[in-house]
Amino acid sequence: MHGSDAEVKLGKDLPASLTEENREALDRGFGNLEKHIENVKSFGVQPVVIVNRFPGDTDRELEHVRERALAAGAFRAEISEAFAKGGAGMENVARAIVEACDAAGDFRPLYPDEWSIERKIETLVTKIYGGDGVDYEPAAKAAIERYTKWGFAKLPICMAKTQLSLSHDPALRGRPKGFRFPIRDVRLSAGAGFLVPLAGTMMTMPGLPKNPGLLRMDLDDDGLPQGLF
């Protein structure tokens, strides 16, 4: 996906071009995975890359991804066949994760609690996402000032951003550079203990109402679901 021009829409089937072998597209998009490996290592822990095997995947592509992940610094890179074999297809993955956990490592946070809210956000943007800097809208500036005054500045950051890109923009694929990261607002999750900056047009899921829909869901005598709609 990160190395092609195919349009990916959440909840829709993948375009046919993404289900066919295309080593060139893999290579073009591999910078995205390299950045994720780099990010995990920046915390002082060992990254394990797990590649899911699906029916349309070829051995050549899977092995190519595995080899490139190891060359990029992954501690281990394993093929998962859980889709077809269940737990038995994950035994090699489980062993790799145990080995990574046992390997020498010294976990370190990305930033200390004492840093300002702005500095924490900007560290995420520049160190993890690869952006050049942050642009705060007036609502975000006001929220940061308010939460700092209330004594919540020491909370960690939980960024609300697209999952389709390292950046805030789902159209920026691969390993984008040279972009500014817009923050339109910042929300406080005091109970959970973190601050949530909203990146660009990203929307968050609403909280549950007093009587959520799950309370009306059940199975009838024939085992069929009821109350889904």
Coordinates of N, CA, C and O in Angstrom, one line a residue, residues 13-87:
D13 N -12.9 -3.9 0.4 CA -11.9 -4.8 -0.1 C -10.7 -4.1 -0.6 O -10.8 -3.0 -1.2
L14 N -9.5 -4.7 -0.5 CA -8.3 -4.1 -1.1 C -8.4 -4.1 -2.6 O -9.0 -5.0 -3.2
P15 N -7.9 -3.1 -3.2 CA -7.8 -3.1 -4.7 C -7.0 -4.3 -5.2 O -6.1 -4.8 -4.5
A16 N -7.4 -4.8 -6.4 CA -6.8 -6.0 -6.9 C -5.3 -5.9 -7.0 O -4.5 -6.9 -6.8
S17 N -4.8 -4.7 -7.3 CA -3.3 -4.5 -7.5 C -2.5 -4.8 -6.2 O -1.3 -5.1 -6.3
L18 N -3.2 -4.7 -5.1 CA -2.5 -4.9 -3.8 C -2.6 -6.4 -3.4 O -2.0 -6.8 -2.4
T19 N -3.3 -7.2 -4.2 CA -3.3 -8.7 -3.9 C -2.5 -9.5 -4.8 O -2.4 -10.7 -4.7
E20 N -1.7 -8.8 -5.7 CA -0.8 -9.4 -6.6 C 0.6 -9.2 -6.2 O 1.0 -8.2 -5.6
E21 N 1.5 -10.1 -6.6 CA 2.9 -10.0 -6.3 C 3.5 -8.7 -7.0 O 3.3 -8.5 -8.2
N22 N 4.2 -7.9 -6.2 CA 4.8 -6.7 -6.7 C 5.9 -6.3 -5.8 O 5.8 -5.5 -4.9
R23 N 7.1 -6.8 -6.1 CA 8.3 -6.6 -5.3 C 8.7 -5.1 -5.4 O 9.2 -4.6 -4.4
E24 N 8.5 -4.5 -6.5 CA 8.9 -3.1 -6.7 C 8.1 -2.2 -5.7 O 8.7 -1.3 -5.1
A25 N 6.8 -2.5 -5.6 CA 6.0 -1.7 -4.7 C 6.4 -1.9 -3.3 O 6.4 -1.0 -2.5
L26 N 6.7 -3.2 -3.0 CA 7.2 -3.5 -1.6 C 8.4 -2.6 -1.3 O 8.5 -2.0 -0.2
D27 N 9.4 -2.6 -2.2 CA 10.6 -1.8 -2.0 C 10.3 -0.3 -1.8 O 10.9 0.4 -1.0
R28 N 9.4 0.2 -2.7 CA 9.1 1.6 -2.6 C 8.5 2.0 -1.2 O 8.7 3.1 -0.7
G29 N 7.6 1.1 -0.7 CA 6.9 1.4 0.5 C 7.6 1.0 1.8 O 7.1 1.2 2.9
F30 N 8.8 0.3 1.6 CA 9.4 -0.3 2.8 C 10.0 0.7 3.8 O 10.2 0.4 5.0
G31 N 10.2 2.0 3.4 CA 10.6 3.0 4.3 C 9.7 3.2 5.5 O 10.1 3.5 6.6
N32 N 8.4 2.9 5.3 CA 7.4 3.0 6.4 C 7.8 2.0 7.5 O 7.8 2.4 8.7
L33 N 8.0 0.8 7.1 CA 8.4 -0.2 8.1 C 9.7 0.0 8.7 O 9.9 -0.1 9.9
E34 N 10.7 0.5 7.9 CA 12.0 0.9 8.5 C 11.8 1.9 9.6 O 12.5 1.9 10.6
K35 N 11.0 2.9 9.4 CA 10.8 3.9 10.4 C 10.1 3.4 11.6 O 10.5 3.8 12.7
H36 N 9.2 2.4 11.5 CA 8.6 1.8 12.7 C 9.6 1.0 13.5 O 9.6 1.1 14.7
I37 N 10.5 0.3 12.8 CA 11.6 -0.4 13.4 C 12.5 0.6 14.2 O 12.8 0.4 15.4
E38 N 12.8 1.7 13.5 CA 13.7 2.7 14.2 C 13.0 3.3 15.4 O 13.6 3.5 16.4
N39 N 11.7 3.5 15.3 CA 10.9 4.1 16.4 C 10.9 3.2 17.6 O 11.1 3.6 18.8
V40 N 10.7 1.9 17.4 CA 10.7 0.9 18.5 C 12.0 0.9 19.2 O 12.1 0.9 20.4
K41 N 13.1 0.8 18.4 CA 14.4 0.8 19.0 C 14.8 2.0 19.7 O 15.6 2.0 20.7
S42 N 14.1 3.2 19.4 CA 14.4 4.4 20.1 C 14.0 4.4 21.6 O 14.4 5.2 22.4
F43 N 13.1 3.4 21.9 CA 12.7 3.2 23.3 C 13.5 2.2 24.0 O 13.3 1.9 25.2
G44 N 14.6 1.7 23.4 CA 15.5 0.8 24.0 C 15.1 -0.6 24.1 O 15.6 -1.4 24.9
V45 N 14.1 -1.0 23.3 CA 13.6 -2.4 23.3 C 13.8 -3.0 21.9 O 14.1 -2.3 20.9
Q46 N 13.7 -4.3 21.8 CA 14.0 -5.1 20.6 C 12.7 -5.3 19.8 O 11.7 -5.9 20.2
P47 N 12.7 -4.7 18.5 CA 11.5 -4.9 17.7 C 11.4 -6.3 17.0 O 12.4 -6.8 16.5
V48 N 10.3 -6.9 17.0 CA 10.0 -8.1 16.3 C 9.0 -7.8 15.2 O 7.9 -7.3 15.5
V49 N 9.3 -8.1 14.0 CA 8.4 -7.9 12.9 C 7.7 -9.2 12.6 O 8.3 -10.2 12.4
I50 N 6.3 -9.1 12.6 CA 5.5 -10.3 12.3 C 4.7 -10.0 11.0 O 4.0 -9.0 10.9
V51 N 4.9 -10.9 10.0 CA 4.3 -10.7 8.7 C 3.2 -11.7 8.5 O 3.4 -12.9 8.5
N52 N 1.9 -11.3 8.4 CA 0.8 -12.2 8.3 C 0.8 -12.8 6.9 O 0.9 -12.1 5.9
R53 N 0.7 -14.1 6.8 CA 0.5 -14.8 5.5 C -0.9 -14.9 5.2 O -1.7 -15.5 6.0
F54 N -1.3 -14.5 4.0 CA -2.7 -14.6 3.5 C -2.6 -15.4 2.2 O -1.6 -15.5 1.6
P55 N -3.8 -16.0 1.7 CA -3.8 -16.9 0.6 C -3.1 -16.3 -0.7 O -2.5 -17.0 -1.4
G56 N -3.2 -15.0 -0.9 CA -2.6 -14.4 -2.1 C -1.2 -14.1 -2.0 O -0.6 -13.7 -3.0
D57 N -0.6 -14.2 -0.8 CA 0.9 -13.9 -0.7 C 1.8 -15.0 -1.3 O 1.4 -16.2 -1.3
T58 N 2.9 -14.5 -1.8 CA 3.9 -15.5 -2.3 C 5.0 -15.6 -1.4 O 5.4 -14.7 -0.6
D59 N 5.7 -16.8 -1.5 CA 6.9 -17.0 -0.6 C 8.0 -16.0 -0.9 O 8.7 -15.6 0.0
R60 N 8.1 -15.6 -2.2 CA 9.2 -14.7 -2.5 C 8.9 -13.3 -1.8 O 9.9 -12.7 -1.3
E61 N 7.7 -12.9 -1.9 CA 7.4 -11.6 -1.2 C 7.6 -11.6 0.3 O 8.2 -10.7 0.9
L62 N 7.1 -12.7 0.9 CA 7.2 -12.8 2.3 C 8.6 -12.9 2.8 O 9.0 -12.2 3.8
E63 N 9.4 -13.6 2.1 CA 10.8 -13.8 2.4 C 11.6 -12.5 2.2 O 12.5 -12.1 3.0
H64 N 11.2 -11.7 1.2 CA 11.8 -10.4 0.9 C 11.5 -9.5 2.0 O 12.4 -8.7 2.5
V65 N 10.3 -9.4 2.5 CA 10.0 -8.5 3.6 C 10.7 -8.9 4.9 O 11.3 -8.1 5.6
R66 N 10.8 -10.2 5.1 CA 11.5 -10.7 6.3 C 13.0 -10.3 6.2 O 13.5 -9.8 7.2
E67 N 13.6 -10.5 5.1 CA 15.0 -10.2 5.0 C 15.3 -8.7 5.1 O 16.2 -8.3 5.8
R68 N 14.4 -7.9 4.5 CA 14.6 -6.4 4.6 C 14.4 -5.9 6.0 O 15.0 -5.0 6.5
A69 N 13.4 -6.6 6.7 CA 13.2 -6.2 8.1 C 14.4 -6.4 9.0 O 14.8 -5.6 9.8
L70 N 15.0 -7.6 8.8 CA 16.2 -7.9 9.6 C 17.3 -6.9 9.2 O 18.1 -6.5 10.1
A71 N 17.5 -6.6 7.9 CA 18.5 -5.7 7.5 C 18.3 -4.3 8.1 O 19.2 -3.5 8.3
A72 N 17.0 -4.0 8.4 CA 16.7 -2.6 8.9 C 16.8 -2.6 10.4 O 16.6 -1.5 11.0
G73 N 17.2 -3.7 11.0 CA 17.5 -3.7 12.5 C 16.5 -4.4 13.4 O 16.6 -4.3 14.6
A74 N 15.5 -5.1 12.8 CA 14.6 -5.9 13.6 C 15.4 -7.0 14.3 O 16.3 -7.7 13.7
F75 N 15.0 -7.3 15.5 CA 15.6 -8.4 16.3 C 15.3 -9.7 15.7 O 16.2 -10.6 15.5
R76 N 14.1 -9.9 15.3 CA 13.6 -11.1 14.6 C 12.5 -10.7 13.6 O 11.8 -9.7 13.9
A77 N 12.3 -11.5 12.6 CA 11.3 -11.2 11.6 C 10.7 -12.6 11.3 O 11.4 -13.5 10.8
E78 N 9.4 -12.8 11.6 CA 8.8 -14.1 11.4 C 7.5 -14.0 10.6 O 6.8 -13.0 10.6
I79 N 7.2 -15.1 9.9 CA 6.0 -15.2 9.1 C 4.9 -15.9 10.0 O 5.1 -16.9 10.6
S80 N 3.8 -15.2 10.1 CA 2.6 -15.8 10.9 C 1.6 -16.4 10.0 O 1.2 -15.8 9.0
E81 N 1.3 -17.7 10.3 CA 0.2 -18.4 9.5 C -1.0 -18.6 10.4 O -1.7 -19.6 10.2
A82 N -1.2 -17.7 11.3 CA -2.4 -17.8 12.2 C -3.7 -17.8 11.4 O -4.7 -18.4 11.8
F83 N -3.7 -17.1 10.3 CA -4.9 -16.9 9.4 C -5.4 -18.3 9.0 O -6.6 -18.6 8.9
A84 N -4.5 -19.2 8.6 CA -4.8 -20.5 8.1 C -4.7 -21.7 9.2 O -5.5 -22.6 9.1
K85 N -3.8 -21.5 10.1 CA -3.4 -22.6 11.0 C -3.8 -22.3 12.5 O -3.5 -23.2 13.3
G86 N -4.3 -21.2 12.8 CA -4.6 -20.9 14.2 C -3.4 -20.8 15.0 O -2.3 -20.3 14.6
G87 N -3.5 -21.2 16.3 CA -2.3 -21.1 17.2 C -1.1 -21.8 16.7 O 0.0 -21.3 17.0

